[in-house]
Amino acid sequence: MAAEVSTRDVVITDGPRPKHAQLTDLLTAMATAELGAGASIPSERELMTTYDVSRATVRKAIDTLISDGLLERVHGKGTFVARPRLESRLHLASFSQDMRRRGLTPSTRLLTLEADRPPAEVARALGLRRTGVAWRLSRVRLADGQPIALEDGWYPRAALPGLDTHDLGGSLYELFADAYGLVIDRAEQTLWGESADSATARRLEAPVHTPLLVFRRISTADGRPLEHVVSRYRGDRYQIHMSLDQDRTG
Amino acid sequence: MAAEVSTRDVVITDGPRPKHAQLTDLLTAMATAELGAGASIPSERELMTTYDVSRATVRKAIDTLISDGLLERVHGKGTFVARPRLESRLHLASFSQDMRRRGLTPSTRLLTLEADRPPAEVARALGLRRTGVAWRLSRVRLADGQPIALEDGWYPRAALPGLDTHDLGGSLYELFADAYGLVIDRAEQTLWGESADSATARRLEAPVHTPLLVFRRISTADGRPLEHVVSRYRGDRYQIHMSLDQDRTG
DNA sequence: GATACGGTCTGGTACGTACCAGTCGAGCAT
DNA sequence: ATGCTCGACTGGTACGTACCAGACCGTATC
């Protein structure tokens, strides 16, 4: 294999890319490829001299990597490559359950609750007969007082009699379990993007054209569909992390 | 209620506690108690004058709060109180599988293929060696001739030598398996929403402001990262289906 | 009414000097 | 052999100057 370039041979130059960014990249390579967790990187004054930059530039680059969790400083001792951090995982949850997991306080503005005949597509999804009636529930969902999502959901009335007599400000999944003995155990969900129109923007307290993540979810309890809901989340303020595993059937 | 002390009445003094830390606390109180999310804080030069500290001290305090996620800076505009980013986790099928499942023909326009040094974040994600060189592959992905997504990906050159000699119009995962014996078996993916700017809109043959679903994916084979890719999908013409199951540990 | 330009804001980059505070090892004294 | 001190490292704080680059508003012109 051809000789590899040492990070010491790299020169930091004036140019479109800021010096502190070049140094950040260089230190990243040094830390991960040459040194490994626990090792010390060269001192600030040494890096100044080696790469002919100011100490403030060196400190800015190191600050960035500390913020990213790659390095850590010890006063009077040096700067060291940090050990990597751990991650956690998620599951099927209602909006309220989801927000509480993050230490946020979920709340709700109820917009609409009425019994009606749903559109054909919704009726199909819920397994309703042509004359079947469902509850229509529209809500703004908030986390710590901030509007996050706009929800428009349908719930079969036959399976959930008296739903309108319950407090619908919290988790519907918890309500279904407690009041009806119906445990949501599975959902099929479809996601696409939309631009917020003026009505939606107003309800979400966002500018028009804000990108939205739109989720259509059909939830079931023991194979029985109980929910058809479309939720519009601010795509600029909400992100989703997911773990993908190899398809076991493949 | 007794009169409360305004943050403007606070004086920053020499003493055991560093000035930048005093200012950090002050700005935190200002941001959370007086201003609230979305509001701008006073400019750096204004804070210098008000609290009689240097601009570097002001910037250090603000840097800290940016790192903590409380503030965000916009070049030329100001520094604002940030809204916390929210997260949820889901399970997802792949692009290629998705297109084929829909009976569509996937195809590709190759925009860029070059060996280069990736940004530090990418290098970190890929666990790159000190040379830090990766293949940069940019493609437009089409289904039945229609642009669906714009991809910007990085692939470690050391693990995939001669990648540029292969036909990159198809599935990279199949190529990795066939030509290198590397089977992508796992990925971490983050999704959020964006509005298409003019360059992106042009490549996707879409109007400006088209809502985009943006995926950042890091894929591994047997624990070894092989791909860091950001894909921008037309959120108005593309949707994602996912199955959610009840948490088994619950 | 639309566009362009200039000025004034804003944050961003980079350098410099000076000194403070923590760590550690070598050398010296006991 | 042990303990103490001091010097030479390390990072931390704070100030300063100078200039670059983005955002936005007001004004002038077409």
Coordinates of C-alpha atoms (C1' of nucleotides) in Angstrom, one line a residue:
Chain A
M1 CA 0.0 0.0 0.0
A2 CA 1.2 3.5 -0.8
A3 CA 2.5 5.6 2.1
E4 CA -0.3 7.4 3.9
V5 CA -0.3 11.1 4.5
S6 CA 0.3 12.0 8.1
T7 CA -1.9 14.7 9.7
R8 CA 1.4 16.4 10.5
D9 CA 2.0 16.9 6.8
V10 CA -1.2 18.7 6.3
V11 CA -1.0 22.5 5.7
I12 CA -3.8 24.8 6.7
T13 CA -4.3 27.5 4.2
D14 CA -6.3 30.6 3.5
G15 CA -9.2 29.9 1.2
P16 CA -12.9 29.4 1.1
R17 CA -12.9 27.0 4.0
P18 CA -12.2 28.6 7.4
K19 CA -9.0 27.6 9.1
H20 CA -10.8 26.5 12.2
A21 CA -12.9 24.2 10.1
Q22 CA -9.9 22.7 8.3
L23 CA -8.3 22.2 11.7
T24 CA -11.5 20.6 13.0
D25 CA -11.4 18.0 10.2
L26 CA -7.7 17.4 10.7
L27 CA -8.1 16.9 14.5
T28 CA -11.0 14.6 13.9
A29 CA -8.9 12.4 11.6
M30 CA -6.0 12.5 14.1
A31 CA -8.3 11.6 17.0
T32 CA -10.2 8.8 15.4
A33 CA -7.6 7.2 13.1
E34 CA -4.3 7.8 14.7
L35 CA -4.9 8.1 18.4
G36 CA -8.1 6.4 19.6
A37 CA -10.1 6.9 22.8
G38 CA -8.2 8.1 25.9
A39 CA -5.1 9.4 24.0
S40 CA -4.1 13.0 24.3
I41 CA -3.9 15.2 21.3
P42 CA -1.0 17.7 20.9
S43 CA -1.2 20.8 23.1
E44 CA -2.8 24.0 21.9
R45 CA 0.5 25.7 21.7
E46 CA 2.0 22.8 19.8
L47 CA -0.9 22.8 17.3
M48 CA -0.4 26.6 16.8
T49 CA 3.2 26.0 15.8
T50 CA 2.6 22.9 13.7
Y51 CA -0.1 24.4 11.6
D52 CA 0.8 28.1 11.9
V53 CA -2.5 29.3 13.2
S54 CA -3.4 31.4 16.3
R55 CA -4.2 29.8 19.6
A56 CA -7.7 31.2 19.4
T57 CA -8.2 29.3 16.1
V58 CA -6.9 26.1 17.7
R59 CA -9.2 26.6 20.7
K60 CA -12.2 27.2 18.4
A61 CA -11.5 23.9 16.5
I62 CA -11.1 22.0 19.7
D63 CA -14.3 23.7 21.2
T64 CA -16.2 22.4 18.2
L65 CA -15.0 18.8 18.7
I66 CA -15.7 19.0 22.4
S67 CA -19.2 20.2 21.6
D68 CA -19.5 17.2 19.2
G69 CA -18.4 14.8 22.0
L70 CA -15.2 13.7 20.3
L71 CA -12.7 15.5 22.6
E72 CA -12.5 16.5 26.2
R73 CA -10.2 18.9 28.0
V74 CA -8.6 18.7 31.4
H75 CA -7.3 21.9 32.9
G76 CA -3.5 21.8 33.3
K77 CA -3.3 18.3 31.8
G78 CA -4.3 18.2 28.2
T79 CA -7.0 17.5 25.6
F80 CA -8.0 13.9 25.2
V81 CA -10.0 11.8 22.7
A82 CA -13.3 11.1 24.4
R83 CA -15.0 7.7 24.6
P84 CA -18.1 7.2 22.5
R85 CA -21.6 7.6 23.9
L86 CA -24.6 5.3 24.0
E87 CA -27.9 5.5 22.4
S88 CA -31.5 4.6 23.2
R89 CA -34.4 3.2 21.2
L90 CA -38.1 3.7 20.6
H91 CA -41.4 2.1 19.9
L92 CA -45.1 2.5 19.1
A93 CA -46.5 5.4 21.1
S94 CA -49.3 8.0 21.1
F95 CA -48.3 11.6 20.8
S96 CA -48.7 12.1 24.6
Q97 CA -46.6 9.1 25.4
D98 CA -44.0 10.1 22.9
M99 CA -43.7 13.7 24.3
R100 CA -43.6 12.5 27.9
R101 CA -40.7 10.2 27.1
R102 CA -38.7 13.2 26.2
G103 CA -39.5 15.0 29.4
L104 CA -41.9 17.3 27.6
T105 CA -45.5 18.2 28.8
P106 CA -48.1 17.2 26.2
S107 CA -51.2 19.2 25.9
T108 CA -54.1 19.5 23.5
R109 CA -56.4 22.0 22.0
L110 CA -59.6 20.3 21.0
L111 CA -60.9 21.7 17.7
T112 CA -63.7 19.3 16.7
L113 CA -65.4 16.3 18.2
E114 CA -68.5 15.0 16.3
A115 CA -70.1 11.7 15.2
D116 CA -70.3 11.5 11.4
R117 CA -70.0 9.3 8.4
P118 CA -66.4 9.2 7.4
P119 CA -65.0 9.4 3.8
A120 CA -65.0 6.1 2.0
E121 CA -61.3 5.7 2.3
V122 CA -61.5 6.1 6.1
A123 CA -64.5 3.8 6.3
R124 CA -62.5 1.1 4.4
A125 CA -59.5 1.5 6.6
L126 CA -61.6 1.2 9.8
G127 CA -63.6 -1.8 8.5
L128 CA -66.8 0.1 8.7
R129 CA -70.0 -0.7 6.8
R130 CA -71.2 1.9 4.3
T131 CA -73.6 3.4 6.9
G132 CA -71.1 3.1 9.7
V133 CA -70.6 6.1 11.9
A134 CA -67.3 7.2 13.5
W135 CA -66.1 9.9 15.9
R136 CA -64.2 12.7 14.2
L137 CA -61.6 14.2 16.4
S138 CA -59.5 17.2 15.4
R139 CA -56.8 18.5 17.8
V140 CA -53.7 20.7 17.9
R141 CA -51.1 18.9 19.9
L142 CA -48.6 20.8 21.9
A143 CA -45.4 20.1 23.7
D144 CA -44.5 22.4 26.6
G145 CA -47.1 24.9 25.2
Q146 CA -45.7 24.9 21.6
P147 CA -47.9 23.6 18.8
I148 CA -46.1 20.6 17.2
A149 CA -48.8 18.9 15.2
L150 CA -52.3 19.1 13.9
E151 CA -54.3 15.9 14.0
D152 CA -57.5 14.9 12.2
G153 CA -58.7 11.4 13.4
W154 CA -61.6 9.0 13.0
Y155 CA -62.6 6.4 15.5
P156 CA -65.4 3.8 15.0
R157 CA -68.3 4.7 17.3
A158 CA -69.5 1.1 17.6
A159 CA -66.2 0.1 19.2
L160 CA -65.9 3.2 21.3
P161 CA -69.4 4.2 22.6
G162 CA -69.5 7.3 24.7
L163 CA -66.1 8.5 23.6
D164 CA -67.4 12.1 23.7
T165 CA -68.0 11.8 27.4
H166 CA -64.3 11.3 28.1
D167 CA -61.5 13.8 28.5
L168 CA -59.8 13.7 25.1
G169 CA -56.9 16.0 26.0
G170 CA -54.5 13.2 26.8
S171 CA -53.4 9.9 25.3
L172 CA -56.2 8.2 23.4
Y173 CA -54.2 4.9 23.5
E174 CA -54.3 5.0 27.3
L175 CA -58.0 5.9 27.3
F176 CA -58.8 3.0 25.0
A177 CA -56.9 0.6 27.3
D178 CA -58.5 2.0 30.5
A179 CA -62.1 2.7 29.5
Y180 CA -62.6 0.0 26.8
G181 CA -60.0 -2.7 27.4
L182 CA -58.7 -2.2 23.9
V183 CA -54.9 -2.2 23.7
I184 CA -53.4 -0.6 20.5
D185 CA -50.7 -3.1 19.6
R186 CA -50.0 -2.4 16.0
A187 CA -50.1 0.4 13.4
E188 CA -49.5 0.9 9.7
Q189 CA -48.3 4.4 9.0
T190 CA -47.6 6.4 5.8
L191 CA -45.5 9.6 5.7
W192 CA -45.2 12.3 3.1
G193 CA -44.3 16.0 2.9
E194 CA -46.5 19.0 2.5
S195 CA -46.2 22.7 2.6
A196 CA -48.2 24.5 5.2
D197 CA -51.1 26.4 3.8
S198 CA -52.3 29.5 5.6
A199 CA -54.9 27.8 7.8
T200 CA -52.5 25.1 8.9
A201 CA -49.8 27.6 9.4
R202 CA -52.0 29.6 11.6
R203 CA -52.9 26.7 13.8
L204 CA -49.3 25.6 14.1
E205 CA -48.1 29.2 14.7
A206 CA -45.7 28.8 11.8
P207 CA -45.0 30.7 8.6
V208 CA -46.8 29.7 5.4
H209 CA -44.8 27.2 3.3
T210 CA -43.3 25.7 6.4
P211 CA -42.4 22.1 5.4
L212 CA -44.7 19.6 7.1
L213 CA -44.2 15.9 7.9
V214 CA -47.6 14.3 7.3
F215 CA -48.4 10.9 9.0
R216 CA -51.4 8.9 8.1
R217 CA -51.7 6.1 10.7
I218 CA -54.1 3.2 11.0
S219 CA -53.9 1.6 14.4
T220 CA -55.3 -1.7 15.5
A221 CA -56.0 -3.6 18.7
D222 CA -55.8 -7.3 18.3
G223 CA -56.3 -7.0 14.6
R224 CA -59.2 -4.6 14.9
P225 CA -58.8 -1.1 13.4
L226 CA -59.5 1.6 15.9
E227 CA -57.9 4.7 14.6
H228 CA -57.4 6.5 11.2
V229 CA -55.6 9.7 11.9
V230 CA -53.7 12.2 9.8
S231 CA -51.1 14.2 11.7
R232 CA -49.2 17.2 10.3
Y233 CA -46.0 17.9 12.1
R234 CA -43.7 20.9 11.6
G235 CA -40.9 19.3 9.5
D236 CA -38.5 22.0 10.4
R237 CA -38.9 21.5 14.2
Y238 CA -39.5 17.8 14.4
Q239 CA -37.3 14.9 13.3
I240 CA -37.5 11.2 13.5
H241 CA -34.8 8.8 14.2
M242 CA -35.1 5.2 13.0
S243 CA -33.1 2.1 13.1
L244 CA -33.2 -0.1 10.0
D245 CA -32.4 -3.7 10.1
Q246 CA -31.8 -6.2 7.3
D247 CA -35.1 -7.7 6.1
R248 CA -35.2 -11.2 7.7
T249 CA -37.5 -12.6 5.0
G250 CA -34.9 -11.7 2.3
Chain B
M1 CA -45.6 40.1 43.7
A2 CA -42.4 41.9 44.6
A3 CA -40.6 43.7 41.8
E4 CA -38.3 41.4 40.0
V5 CA -34.8 42.3 39.0
S6 CA -34.5 42.8 35.3
T7 CA -31.5 41.2 33.5
R8 CA -30.5 44.6 32.4
D9 CA -29.9 45.6 36.0
V10 CA -27.4 42.8 36.5
V11 CA -23.7 43.8 36.6
I12 CA -20.9 41.4 35.6
T13 CA -18.0 41.6 37.9
D14 CA -14.5 40.3 38.4
G15 CA -14.5 37.5 40.9
P16 CA -14.3 33.8 41.4
R17 CA -17.0 33.1 38.7
P18 CA -15.8 33.8 35.2
K19 CA -17.4 36.6 33.3
H20 CA -18.5 34.4 30.5
A21 CA -20.2 32.1 32.9
Q22 CA -22.0 35.0 34.6
L23 CA -23.1 36.2 31.2
T24 CA -24.2 32.6 30.2
D25 CA -26.5 32.5 33.3
L26 CA -27.9 36.0 32.6
L27 CA -28.6 35.2 28.9
T28 CA -30.3 31.9 30.0
A29 CA -32.6 33.8 32.3
M30 CA -33.2 36.4 29.7
A31 CA -34.0 33.8 27.0
T32 CA -36.3 31.6 29.1
A33 CA -38.0 34.0 31.4
E34 CA -38.1 37.3 29.5
L35 CA -38.0 36.4 25.8
G36 CA -39.3 32.9 24.9
A37 CA -38.7 30.8 21.9
G38 CA -38.2 32.6 18.6
A39 CA -37.3 36.0 20.1
S40 CA -34.0 37.6 19.3
I41 CA -31.5 38.4 22.1
P42 CA -29.6 41.7 22.0
S43 CA -26.8 41.9 19.5
E44 CA -23.2 40.9 20.5
R45 CA -22.1 44.6 20.3
E46 CA -25.1 45.7 22.4
L47 CA -24.3 43.0 25.1
M48 CA -20.7 44.2 25.1
T49 CA -21.8 47.7 25.9
T50 CA -24.6 46.8 28.4
Y51 CA -22.4 44.5 30.5
D52 CA -19.0 46.1 29.8
V53 CA -17.4 42.9 28.6
S54 CA -15.5 42.1 25.4
R55 CA -17.1 40.8 22.3
A56 CA -15.1 37.6 22.6
T57 CA -16.6 37.1 26.1
V58 CA -20.1 37.7 24.8
R59 CA -19.4 35.2 21.9
K60 CA -18.1 32.6 24.3
A61 CA -21.2 32.9 26.4
I62 CA -23.5 32.6 23.4
D63 CA -21.4 29.7 22.0
T64 CA -22.1 27.8 25.2
L65 CA -25.8 28.4 24.9
I66 CA -25.8 27.4 21.3
S67 CA -24.0 24.2 22.2
D68 CA -26.7 23.6 24.8
G69 CA -29.4 24.1 22.2
L70 CA -30.9 27.1 23.9
L71 CA -29.9 29.7 21.3
E72 CA -29.2 29.8 17.6
R73 CA -27.4 32.3 15.4
V74 CA -28.2 33.5 11.9
H75 CA -25.4 35.2 10.1
G76 CA -26.2 38.9 9.4
K77 CA -29.6 38.6 11.2
G78 CA -29.2 37.9 14.9
T79 CA -29.2 35.4 17.7
F80 CA -32.5 33.8 18.6
V81 CA -33.9 31.7 21.4
A82 CA -34.2 28.2 19.9
R83 CA -37.0 25.7 20.0
P84 CA -35.9 22.3 21.1
R85 CA -35.8 19.6 18.4
L86 CA -38.1 16.7 18.9
E87 CA -37.5 13.1 18.1
S88 CA -39.4 9.9 17.5
R89 CA -38.3 6.5 16.2
L90 CA -39.8 4.2 13.6
H91 CA -39.1 1.3 11.3
L92 CA -38.8 1.8 7.5
A93 CA -38.4 -0.1 4.2
S94 CA -35.7 0.9 1.7
F95 CA -36.0 3.2 -1.4
S96 CA -35.3 0.4 -3.9
Q97 CA -37.6 -2.1 -2.3
D98 CA -40.2 0.6 -2.1
M99 CA -40.1 1.5 -5.8
R100 CA -40.2 -2.1 -6.9
R101 CA -43.0 -2.9 -4.5
R102 CA -45.0 -0.1 -6.2
G103 CA -44.3 -1.6 -9.6
L104 CA -42.0 1.3 -10.6
T105 CA -38.7 1.2 -12.3
P106 CA -35.9 2.8 -10.4
S107 CA -33.2 4.6 -12.3
T108 CA -30.4 7.0 -11.7
R109 CA -28.7 10.2 -13.0
L110 CA -25.1 10.3 -11.8
L111 CA -24.2 13.9 -11.0
T112 CA -20.8 13.6 -9.2
L113 CA -18.4 10.9 -8.4
E114 CA -15.0 11.9 -7.0
A115 CA -12.6 10.9 -4.2
D116 CA -12.3 13.7 -1.7
R117 CA -12.0 14.5 2.0
P118 CA -15.5 14.5 3.6
P119 CA -16.6 17.0 6.2
A120 CA -15.7 16.1 9.7
E121 CA -19.2 14.9 10.6
V122 CA -19.2 12.4 7.8
A123 CA -15.7 11.3 8.5
R124 CA -16.7 10.6 12.1
A125 CA -19.8 8.7 11.0
L126 CA -17.8 6.5 8.7
G127 CA -15.0 6.0 11.2
L128 CA -12.5 7.0 8.5
R129 CA -8.8 6.4 8.8
R130 CA -6.4 9.4 8.9
T131 CA -6.2 9.8 5.1
G132 CA -9.8 10.6 5.4
V133 CA -10.7 10.0 1.7
A134 CA -14.0 8.8 0.6
W135 CA -16.0 8.5 -2.6
R136 CA -18.5 11.3 -2.9
L137 CA -21.5 10.2 -5.0
S138 CA -24.3 12.5 -5.9
R139 CA -27.2 11.2 -7.8
V140 CA -30.7 12.0 -8.9
R141 CA -33.0 9.0 -8.3
L142 CA -35.9 8.4 -10.6
A143 CA -38.9 6.2 -10.6
D144 CA -40.4 5.5 -14.1
G145 CA -38.4 8.4 -15.4
Q146 CA -39.6 10.9 -12.8
P147 CA -37.1 12.5 -10.4
I148 CA -38.0 11.5 -6.9
A149 CA -34.9 12.2 -4.8
L150 CA -31.5 13.9 -4.7
E151 CA -28.8 11.9 -3.0
D152 CA -25.5 13.1 -1.7
G153 CA -23.5 10.2 -0.3
W154 CA -20.0 9.4 1.0
Y155 CA -18.4 5.9 0.9
P156 CA -15.0 5.0 2.4
R157 CA -12.5 4.5 -0.3
A158 CA -10.4 2.1 1.7
A159 CA -13.3 -0.3 2.1
L160 CA -14.5 0.1 -1.5
P161 CA -11.4 0.4 -3.8
G162 CA -12.2 1.0 -7.4
L163 CA -15.8 2.0 -6.8
D164 CA -15.4 4.4 -9.7
T165 CA -14.9 1.6 -12.1
H166 CA -18.4 0.1 -11.4
D167 CA -21.7 1.0 -12.8
L168 CA -23.3 3.1 -10.1
G169 CA -26.7 3.5 -11.7
G170 CA -28.3 0.7 -9.7
S171 CA -28.4 -0.5 -6.1
L172 CA -25.2 0.3 -4.2
Y173 CA -26.2 -2.3 -1.6
E174 CA -26.3 -5.0 -4.3
L175 CA -22.9 -3.8 -5.7
F176 CA -21.3 -3.8 -2.2
A177 CA -22.5 -7.4 -1.7
D178 CA -21.5 -8.7 -5.1
A179 CA -18.2 -6.9 -5.7
Y180 CA -16.9 -6.5 -2.2
G181 CA -18.7 -9.2 -0.1
L182 CA -20.0 -6.5 2.2
V183 CA -23.7 -6.9 3.1
I184 CA -25.4 -3.8 4.4
D185 CA -27.4 -5.2 7.4
R186 CA -28.2 -2.2 9.5
A187 CA -28.7 1.6 9.3
E188 CA -29.5 4.6 11.5
Q189 CA -31.6 7.2 9.8
T190 CA -32.9 10.6 10.7
L191 CA -35.7 12.3 8.9
W192 CA -36.9 15.9 8.9
G193 CA -38.6 18.4 6.5
E194 CA -37.2 21.1 4.3
S195 CA -38.4 23.4 1.6
A196 CA -36.7 23.0 -1.8
D197 CA -34.3 25.9 -2.7
S198 CA -33.9 26.8 -6.3
A199 CA -30.9 24.5 -7.1
T200 CA -32.6 21.5 -5.5
A201 CA -35.9 22.3 -7.1
R202 CA -34.3 22.5 -10.6
R203 CA -32.7 19.0 -10.2
L204 CA -35.9 17.5 -9.0
E205 CA -37.9 19.3 -11.7
A206 CA -40.1 20.8 -9.0
P207 CA -41.2 24.3 -8.0
V208 CA -39.3 26.2 -5.4
H209 CA -40.7 25.6 -1.8
T210 CA -41.7 22.1 -2.7
P211 CA -41.8 20.2 0.6
L212 CA -38.9 17.7 1.0
L213 CA -38.5 14.7 3.1
V214 CA -34.8 14.7 4.1
F215 CA -33.2 11.5 5.2
R216 CA -29.7 11.3 6.7
R217 CA -28.7 7.6 6.8
I218 CA -25.6 5.9 8.1
S219 CA -25.4 2.3 6.9
T220 CA -23.2 -0.5 8.2
A221 CA -22.1 -4.0 7.2
D222 CA -21.3 -6.2 10.1
G223 CA -20.8 -3.1 12.3
R224 CA -18.7 -1.4 9.8
P225 CA -20.0 1.9 8.4
L226 CA -20.1 2.0 4.6
E227 CA -22.4 4.9 3.8
H228 CA -23.3 8.3 5.0
V229 CA -26.0 9.7 2.7
V230 CA -28.4 12.6 2.8
S231 CA -31.4 12.1 0.5
R232 CA -33.9 14.7 -0.4
Y233 CA -37.2 13.3 -1.5
R234 CA -40.1 15.3 -3.0
G235 CA -42.4 15.1 -0.1
D236 CA -45.4 15.9 -2.3
R237 CA -44.8 12.9 -4.6
Y238 CA -43.2 10.4 -2.3
Q239 CA -44.5 8.7 0.8
I240 CA -43.2 6.2 3.2
H241 CA -45.0 3.2 4.7
M242 CA -44.0 1.8 8.0
S243 CA -45.2 -0.8 10.4
L244 CA -45.3 -0.1 14.1
D245 CA -45.5 -2.7 16.8
Q246 CA -46.1 -2.5 20.4
D247 CA -43.0 -2.2 22.6
R248 CA -42.1 -5.8 23.6
T249 CA -40.3 -4.7 26.8
G250 CA -43.4 -2.8 28.0
Chain C
dG1 C1' -44.8 48.8 -8.6
dA2 C1' -40.4 46.7 -9.2
dT3 C1' -35.6 46.7 -9.0
dA4 C1' -31.1 48.0 -7.7
dC5 C1' -27.8 50.0 -4.7
dG6 C1' -25.8 51.8 -0.7
dG7 C1' -25.7 52.1 4.1
dT8 C1' -26.2 50.1 8.5
dC9 C1' -27.1 46.7 11.0
dT10 C1' -26.0 41.7 12.2
dG11 C1' -22.7 37.6 12.9
dG12 C1' -18.0 35.3 11.3
dT13 C1' -13.0 34.9 11.0
dA14 C1' -8.4 35.6 12.6
dC15 C1' -4.9 37.5 14.7
dG16 C1' -2.5 39.3 18.8
dT17 C1' -1.1 40.2 24.0
dA18 C1' -1.3 39.3 28.8
dC19 C1' -2.0 36.9 32.7
dC20 C1' -4.4 33.3 35.7
dA21 C1' -4.9 28.5 37.3
dG22 C1' -4.0 23.3 37.4
dT23 C1' -0.7 19.3 36.8
dC24 C1' 3.4 17.0 37.2
dG25 C1' 8.1 15.9 37.4
dA26 C1' 12.8 17.0 38.7
dG27 C1' 15.8 18.4 42.0
dC28 C1' 17.1 19.4 46.5
dA29 C1' 16.9 19.2 51.5
dT30 C1' 16.1 16.5 55.4
Chain D
dA1 C1' 13.7 7.4 51.3
dT2 C1' 10.5 11.0 51.6
dG3 C1' 8.6 15.5 51.3
dC4 C1' 8.6 20.0 49.5
dT5 C1' 9.4 23.5 46.1
dC6 C1' 9.8 25.4 41.8
dG7 C1' 9.8 25.4 37.0
dA8 C1' 7.8 24.0 32.8
dC9 C1' 4.3 22.2 31.0
dT10 C1' -0.9 22.2 30.3
dG11 C1' -5.6 24.6 29.7
dG12 C1' -8.6 29.0 31.1
dT13 C1' -9.9 33.9 31.0
dA14 C1' -10.1 38.4 29.0
dC15 C1' -9.1 42.0 26.4
dG16 C1' -8.1 44.2 22.0
dT17 C1' -7.9 45.3 16.6
dA18 C1' -9.2 44.5 11.9
dC19 C1' -11.7 43.0 8.4
dC20 C1' -15.1 39.7 6.0
dA21 C1' -19.8 38.3 4.8
dG22 C1' -25.0 38.1 5.3
dA23 C1' -29.6 40.5 6.1
dC24 C1' -32.4 44.1 5.6
dC25 C1' -34.2 48.6 5.0
dG26 C1' -34.6 53.0 2.8
dT27 C1' -34.1 55.6 -1.2
dA28 C1' -33.7 56.5 -6.0
dT29 C1' -34.7 55.3 -10.6
dC30 C1' -37.1 53.2 -14.3

